[in-house]
Coordinates of C-alpha atoms and ligand atoms in Angstrom, one line a residue:
X1 CA 22.4 -10.9 -47.1
X2 CA 24.3 -7.5 -47.7
X3 CA 24.7 -4.3 -45.7
X4 CA 26.9 -1.2 -46.2
X5 CA 28.5 -1.4 -42.7
X6 CA 28.7 -4.6 -40.5
X7 CA 29.4 -3.8 -36.9
X8 CA 30.7 -6.5 -34.4
X9 CA 29.5 -5.6 -30.9
X10 CA 26.6 -3.6 -29.4
X11 CA 28.6 -1.7 -26.8
X12 CA 28.7 2.1 -26.6
X13 CA 31.0 2.4 -29.7
X14 CA 29.1 0.0 -32.0
X15 CA 25.7 1.4 -31.0
X16 CA 26.7 5.0 -31.4
X17 CA 28.3 4.4 -34.8
X18 CA 25.3 2.4 -36.1
X19 CA 22.9 5.1 -34.9
X20 CA 24.8 8.0 -36.5
X21 CA 25.2 6.1 -39.8
X22 CA 21.5 5.3 -39.8
X23 CA 20.6 8.9 -39.3
X24 CA 22.7 9.8 -42.3
X25 CA 21.1 7.2 -44.5
X26 CA 23.9 4.5 -44.4
X27 CA 22.7 1.1 -43.5
X28 CA 24.5 -0.6 -40.6
X29 CA 23.8 -3.9 -39.0
X30 CA 25.1 -4.8 -35.5
X31 CA 25.9 -8.4 -34.5
X32 CA 26.1 -8.9 -30.7
X33 CA 26.8 -12.2 -29.0
X34 CA 24.9 -11.4 -25.8
X35 CA 21.2 -10.9 -25.2
X36 CA 19.7 -7.4 -24.9
X37 CA 18.7 -8.2 -21.3
X38 CA 22.3 -9.0 -20.4
X39 CA 23.6 -5.8 -21.9
X40 CA 21.1 -3.6 -20.2
X41 CA 20.7 -5.2 -16.8
X42 CA 23.5 -7.6 -15.9
X43 CA 25.3 -6.3 -12.7
X44 CA 28.6 -7.5 -14.3
X45 CA 28.2 -4.8 -16.9
X46 CA 28.6 -2.0 -14.4
X47 CA 31.3 0.2 -16.0
X48 CA 32.5 3.7 -15.6
X49 CA 30.1 6.5 -15.2
X50 CA 31.8 9.7 -16.1
X51 CA 31.2 11.4 -19.4
X52 CA 33.4 14.2 -20.7
X53 CA 31.5 17.3 -21.5
X54 CA 31.9 16.6 -25.2
X55 CA 30.8 13.0 -24.9
X56 CA 27.6 14.3 -23.3
X57 CA 27.2 16.7 -26.2
X58 CA 27.7 14.0 -28.7
X59 CA 25.0 11.8 -27.2
X60 CA 22.6 14.8 -27.3
X61 CA 23.5 15.6 -31.0
X62 CA 23.0 11.9 -31.8
X63 CA 19.5 12.2 -30.4
X64 CA 19.9 9.8 -27.6
X65 CA 20.5 12.2 -24.7
X66 CA 16.9 12.8 -23.4
X67 CA 17.2 10.5 -20.4
X68 CA 20.8 11.3 -19.7
X69 CA 20.0 15.0 -19.5
X70 CA 17.1 14.2 -17.1
X71 CA 18.8 11.7 -14.8
X72 CA 22.5 12.4 -15.2
X73 CA 24.4 14.6 -12.7
X74 CA 26.4 17.6 -13.7
X75 CA 29.6 18.0 -11.8
X76 CA 31.8 21.1 -11.7
X77 CA 35.0 19.2 -10.9
X78 CA 36.5 16.6 -8.5
X79 CA 37.9 16.4 -5.1
X80 CA 41.4 15.2 -4.3
X81 CA 42.0 13.8 -0.8
X82 CA 45.5 13.3 0.6
X83 CA 47.6 14.4 3.6
X84 CA 44.3 14.5 5.5
X85 CA 43.0 17.4 3.4
X86 CA 40.3 17.7 0.8
X87 CA 40.9 19.9 -2.2
X88 CA 38.4 20.7 -4.9
X89 CA 39.7 21.1 -8.5
X90 CA 37.1 23.2 -10.4
X91 CA 37.1 22.1 -14.0
X92 CA 34.6 24.7 -15.0
X93 CA 37.0 27.4 -13.9
X94 CA 40.2 25.7 -15.1
X95 CA 39.0 24.2 -18.4
X96 CA 35.7 25.9 -19.2
X97 CA 33.5 22.8 -18.8
X98 CA 32.2 20.4 -16.2
X99 CA 31.6 16.7 -16.5
X100 CA 28.5 14.5 -16.6
X101 CA 27.9 11.5 -14.3
X102 CA 25.7 8.9 -16.0
X103 CA 26.3 5.1 -16.0
X104 CA 27.7 3.5 -19.2
X105 CA 25.1 0.8 -19.2
X106 CA 22.3 3.4 -18.9
X107 CA 23.7 5.0 -22.1
X108 CA 23.8 1.6 -23.7
X109 CA 20.2 1.1 -22.8
X110 CA 19.3 4.5 -24.3
X111 CA 21.2 3.9 -27.5
X112 CA 19.5 0.5 -28.0
X113 CA 16.1 2.0 -27.3
X114 CA 16.6 4.9 -29.8
X115 CA 18.3 2.8 -32.5
X116 CA 15.6 0.2 -32.5
X117 CA 13.0 2.9 -32.3
X118 CA 14.4 4.6 -35.4
X119 CA 14.2 1.3 -37.3
X120 CA 17.8 0.2 -36.8
X121 CA 18.6 -3.5 -36.5
X122 CA 20.6 -5.3 -33.9
X123 CA 21.0 -9.1 -34.1
X124 CA 21.3 -10.0 -30.4
X125 CA 22.6 -13.4 -29.4
X126 CA 24.3 -13.7 -32.8
X127 CA 28.0 -14.6 -32.3
X128 CA 30.5 -13.6 -34.9
X129 CA 32.8 -16.6 -35.6
X130 CA 34.9 -15.2 -38.5
X131 CA 35.8 -12.1 -40.5
X132 CA 36.9 -12.9 -44.1
X133 CA 38.2 -11.2 -47.1
X134 CA 38.6 -7.8 -45.3
X135 CA 40.8 -6.3 -48.0
X136 CA 38.3 -6.6 -50.9
X137 CA 34.8 -7.9 -50.2
X138 CA 34.4 -8.3 -46.4
X139 CA 32.2 -11.1 -45.1
X140 CA 31.1 -11.5 -41.5
X141 CA 30.5 -15.2 -40.6
X142 CA 28.1 -15.5 -37.6
X143 CA 26.1 -18.1 -35.8
X144 CA 22.3 -17.6 -35.1
X145 CA 20.8 -18.4 -31.7
X146 CA 19.6 -21.7 -33.3
X147 CA 23.2 -22.6 -34.1
X148 CA 23.0 -22.0 -37.9
X149 CA 26.1 -20.5 -39.6
X150 CA 25.4 -17.6 -41.9
X151 CA 27.2 -14.9 -43.9
X152 CA 26.8 -11.2 -44.1
X153 CA 28.5 -9.4 -47.0
X154 CA 29.5 -5.8 -46.2
X155 CA 31.2 -2.8 -47.8
X156 CA 33.0 -2.1 -44.5
X157 CA 33.3 -4.0 -41.2
X158 CA 33.9 -2.4 -37.8
X159 CA 35.2 -4.3 -34.8
X160 CA 33.7 -2.9 -31.7
X161 CA 33.7 -6.0 -29.5
X162 CA 35.4 -4.7 -26.4
X163 CA 38.6 -5.3 -24.4
X164 CA 38.6 -9.0 -25.0
X165 CA 38.2 -8.4 -28.7
X166 CA 38.4 -11.3 -31.2
X167 CA 38.1 -8.9 -34.1
X168 CA 41.4 -7.4 -33.1
X169 CA 43.1 -10.6 -34.3
X170 CA 42.0 -9.8 -37.9
X171 CA 44.6 -7.0 -38.2
X172 CA 47.7 -8.9 -39.6
X173 CA 51.0 -7.7 -38.2
X174 CA 49.3 -5.5 -35.6
X175 CA 51.6 -4.2 -33.0
X176 CA 50.3 -4.4 -29.4
X177 CA 51.7 -1.6 -27.1
X178 CA 51.0 -2.8 -23.6
X179 CA 51.5 -2.2 -19.9
X180 CA 50.3 -4.0 -16.8
X181 CA 50.1 -2.3 -13.4
X182 CA 50.9 -4.1 -10.1
X183 CA 47.5 -3.6 -8.5
X184 CA 43.7 -4.0 -9.2
X185 CA 40.5 -2.3 -8.2
X186 CA 37.9 -3.7 -5.9
X187 CA 34.6 -2.0 -6.9
X188 CA 31.3 -1.8 -5.2
X189 CA 27.9 -0.4 -6.0
X190 CA 25.9 0.4 -2.8
X191 CA 22.6 1.8 -1.9
X192 CA 23.7 4.7 0.2
X193 CA 24.4 8.4 -0.1
X194 CA 27.7 9.1 -1.9
X195 CA 30.6 10.4 0.2
X196 CA 30.4 13.9 -1.3
X197 CA 28.3 15.7 -3.9
X198 CA 31.2 15.2 -6.4
X199 CA 33.8 12.5 -6.9
X200 CA 36.7 12.1 -4.4
X201 CA 40.0 10.6 -5.6
X202 CA 41.8 9.7 -2.3
X203 CA 45.5 8.8 -2.1
X204 CA 46.4 7.3 1.2
X205 CA 49.4 5.3 2.5
X206 CA 47.1 2.3 2.6
X207 CA 46.3 2.7 -1.1
X208 CA 44.1 4.6 -3.5
X209 CA 40.3 4.9 -3.0
X210 CA 37.7 6.4 -5.3
X211 CA 34.3 7.7 -4.2
X212 CA 31.9 8.0 -7.1
X213 CA 28.2 7.6 -7.6
X214 CA 25.4 6.7 -10.0
X215 CA 22.7 8.9 -8.4
X216 CA 22.2 10.7 -5.1
X217 CA 21.3 7.4 -3.5
X218 CA 23.7 5.0 -5.3
X219 CA 27.4 5.1 -4.4
X220 CA 30.1 3.6 -6.6
X221 CA 33.3 3.2 -4.7
X222 CA 36.7 1.5 -5.5
X223 CA 39.7 0.4 -3.5
X224 CA 43.2 -0.3 -4.7
X225 CA 44.0 -3.9 -3.9
X226 CA 46.8 -6.3 -4.7
X227 CA 46.7 -8.5 -7.8
X228 CA 46.3 -11.6 -5.7
X229 CA 43.3 -10.4 -3.9
X230 CA 40.0 -12.5 -3.9
X231 CA 36.5 -11.1 -3.3
X232 CA 36.0 -13.6 -0.4
X233 CA 38.7 -11.7 1.5
X234 CA 36.5 -8.6 1.5
X235 CA 33.4 -9.0 3.7
X236 CA 31.2 -5.9 3.7
X237 CA 32.4 -4.5 7.0
X238 CA 36.0 -4.7 5.9
X239 CA 35.2 -2.8 2.7
X240 CA 33.5 0.1 4.5
X241 CA 36.2 0.2 7.2
X242 CA 38.9 0.4 4.6
X243 CA 37.1 3.0 2.5
X244 CA 36.8 5.2 5.6
X245 CA 40.4 4.7 6.6
X246 CA 41.6 5.8 3.2
X247 CA 39.4 9.0 3.4
X248 CA 41.5 10.0 6.4
X249 CA 38.6 11.7 8.1
X250 CA 37.9 14.3 5.4
X251 CA 34.5 12.8 4.5
X252 CA 32.4 9.8 5.4
X253 CA 31.5 6.7 3.3
X254 CA 28.2 5.6 4.9
X255 CA 27.7 1.8 4.8
X256 CA 24.7 0.6 2.8
X257 CA 23.5 -2.5 1.0
X258 CA 26.2 -3.6 -1.5
X259 CA 24.5 -4.5 -4.8
X260 CA 27.6 -5.5 -6.7
X261 CA 31.3 -6.3 -6.0
X262 CA 33.9 -6.8 -8.6
X263 CA 37.7 -6.9 -9.2
X264 CA 39.3 -5.1 -12.1
X265 CA 42.9 -5.6 -13.1
X266 CA 44.5 -2.5 -14.5
X267 CA 46.2 -2.4 -17.9
X268 CA 47.0 -0.2 -20.9
X269 CA 46.9 -1.5 -24.5
X270 CA 47.1 0.1 -27.9
X271 CA 46.7 -1.8 -31.1
X272 CA 48.4 -0.3 -34.1
X273 CA 47.3 0.0 -36.9
X274 CA 43.6 0.2 -36.1
X275 CA 42.6 -0.8 -39.6
X276 CA 43.2 -3.3 -42.4
X277 CA 41.6 -3.0 -45.8
X278 CA 37.9 -2.4 -45.3
X279 CA 38.1 -3.2 -41.6
X280 CA 38.3 -0.8 -38.7
X281 CA 38.6 -1.2 -34.9
X282 CA 37.0 1.2 -32.5
X283 CA 36.8 1.5 -28.7
X284 CA 38.2 -1.0 -26.3
X285 CA 38.8 -3.5 -29.2
X286 CA 41.5 -1.1 -30.3
X287 CA 42.8 0.2 -26.9
X288 CA 42.4 -0.3 -23.2
X289 CA 43.1 2.3 -20.5
X290 CA 43.3 1.7 -16.7
X291 CA 40.0 3.1 -15.3
X292 CA 41.5 6.0 -13.3
X293 CA 40.2 9.1 -14.9
X294 CA 37.3 7.3 -16.6
X295 CA 38.5 7.7 -20.2
X296 CA 37.4 4.3 -21.7
X297 CA 34.0 5.2 -23.1
X298 CA 34.9 8.8 -23.9
X299 CA 37.8 7.5 -26.0
X300 CA 35.4 5.1 -27.8
X301 CA 33.2 8.0 -28.7
X302 CA 36.2 9.9 -30.1
X303 CA 37.1 6.9 -32.3
X304 CA 33.5 6.7 -33.5
X305 CA 33.4 10.5 -34.3
X306 CA 36.6 10.1 -36.4
X307 CA 35.4 6.9 -38.2
X308 CA 31.9 8.3 -38.8
X309 CA 33.4 11.4 -40.5
X310 CA 35.6 9.2 -42.7
X311 CA 32.7 6.9 -43.7
X312 CA 30.6 9.9 -44.5
X313 CA 33.3 11.4 -46.7
X314 CA 33.3 8.1 -48.6
X315 CA 29.5 7.7 -48.9
X316 CA 28.8 11.4 -49.6
X317 CA 31.8 12.4 -51.8
X318 CA 33.5 9.1 -52.7
X319 CA 36.5 10.5 -50.8
X320 CA 38.6 7.6 -49.4
X321 CA 41.3 9.8 -47.9
X322 CA 39.9 10.1 -44.4
X323 CA 39.4 6.3 -44.2
X324 CA 43.0 5.8 -45.3
X325 CA 44.1 8.2 -42.5
X326 CA 41.8 6.7 -39.8
X327 CA 44.6 5.1 -37.7
X328 CA 46.9 8.2 -37.6
X329 CA 44.0 10.5 -36.9
X330 CA 42.6 8.3 -34.1
X331 CA 45.9 7.5 -32.5
X332 CA 46.4 11.2 -31.6
X333 CA 43.5 11.2 -29.2
X334 CA 44.2 7.5 -28.2
X335 CA 47.7 8.3 -27.0
X336 CA 46.6 11.5 -25.2
X337 CA 44.0 9.5 -23.3
X338 CA 46.6 6.7 -22.6
X339 CA 49.0 9.2 -21.3
X340 CA 46.4 10.9 -19.0
X341 CA 45.1 7.5 -17.7
X342 CA 48.7 6.4 -16.9
X343 CA 49.4 9.8 -15.3
X344 CA 46.3 9.6 -13.1
X345 CA 46.9 5.9 -12.2
X346 CA 50.6 6.3 -11.3
X347 CA 49.9 9.6 -9.5
X348 CA 47.2 8.2 -7.2
X349 CA 48.0 4.6 -6.4
X350 CA 50.7 3.6 -3.9
X351 CA 53.6 2.1 -5.8
X352 CA 55.7 -0.9 -4.8
X353 CA 59.0 0.6 -5.6
X354 CA 60.0 2.9 -2.6
X355 CA 61.8 5.4 -4.8
X356 CA 59.0 5.7 -7.2
X357 CA 56.6 6.0 -4.3
X358 CA 58.5 9.0 -3.0
X359 CA 58.5 10.6 -6.4
X360 CA 54.7 10.1 -6.6
X361 CA 54.2 11.9 -3.3
X362 CA 56.2 14.8 -4.6
X363 CA 54.1 14.9 -7.7
X364 CA 50.9 14.9 -5.7
X365 CA 52.1 17.8 -3.5
X366 CA 53.1 19.7 -6.6
X367 CA 49.7 19.2 -8.0
X368 CA 48.0 20.5 -4.8
X369 CA 50.0 23.7 -5.1
X370 CA 50.3 24.3 -8.8
X371 CA 47.5 25.9 -10.8
X372 CA 49.3 24.9 -13.9
X373 CA 49.2 21.2 -13.0
X374 CA 45.6 21.5 -11.9
X375 CA 44.7 23.0 -15.3
X376 CA 46.5 20.1 -17.0
X377 CA 44.4 17.7 -15.0
X378 CA 41.2 19.6 -15.7
X379 CA 41.8 19.9 -19.5
X380 CA 42.5 16.2 -19.8
X381 CA 39.6 15.2 -17.5
X382 CA 36.9 17.1 -19.3
X383 CA 38.4 15.9 -22.6
X384 CA 40.9 17.5 -24.9
X385 CA 39.4 16.2 -28.1
X386 CA 35.6 16.1 -27.5
X387 CA 35.7 19.7 -26.3
X388 CA 37.4 20.8 -29.5
X389 CA 40.7 21.8 -28.1
X390 CA 42.5 20.0 -30.9
Ligands
DHB1 C1 34.2 6.0 -12.1 C2 35.2 5.2 -12.6 C3 36.4 5.8 -12.8 O1 37.4 5.0 -13.3 C4 36.7 7.1 -12.5 O2 37.9 7.6 -12.7 C5 35.6 7.9 -12.0 C6 34.4 7.3 -11.8 C7 32.9 5.4 -11.8 O3 32.7 4.2 -12.0 O4 32.0 6.1 -11.4

């Protein structure tokens, strides 16, 4: 079998790319190791839920935004909580746009629905076991649910298989730029009213806490914990007590039924280059950001926008120059998002080094007082690239 573009992975990046290409008349086929049900409903798939203004726009322009516009929540900005005070940072005033709160797995569900509805094809439960001949005539080797090995010949192959990417290994001599952080996040999803009508990023001596949401009745909260922590050490009462301690009295996290609990280690990773021959990496396969600031999926959408333009230049005008420049073009927004995620992470989490911890507190107080720094935060949070600032 042959297709124009073979895509490994049906996450937000692979799905959006396949859907955009299909709308432009380019045939793409997605191979995904998991089942559709797992992608859409598994509680372990609960990911970030903040869309940059431009990410929301991209979903609308791709024709998959109907449900997002109906059920998502528009936020003007965020709250910062520290030194026992609550401060609102208004992105709409500082950067001209708000943000959109809508769970990543809801968007995945919508993308699958629209892509299949438009006649697109996704091979669920088909595991890719090898990528061959990526310089000349790429071949994707995969296993069917029945265990048969098959081959798909492609003009281009895209690796969109997430943070534990296997496709990533197909870039020979790739450099991995990495950083690990000395803490993790304990995340919960709970049936209760969110702590405030917009997100609260709380920095407290006991550690960072984040109060987010998925709807007016579903709270999504996180606690900074040590790397050695285990979920068994966190019974429900302890979680609610700690969340409230870290709010320092400026708001209240009301206990409710906890639907999901998870631990997330924090790391940064950039793969360079993001391409080899007729093979390209997008999304978490190419880079990972720590979750603070919710850049992951937004960054994946930026990669897809750049690769889509490059593929269309090739298919429309036989112009290969944008494909040749894919890595250098994408790395501009990648490093900007890496920088912002690092900045947010090291600004808000208590740090083990006492000197760095004092510097951090100085930075945070400066942010509270400086409209310039608040604007820096706002511009980055709403998205420098998707809102067309660059
Ligand atoms: C969420 C996650 C984040 O990392 C963040 O910065 C904001 C919100 C969330 O899951 O809702």
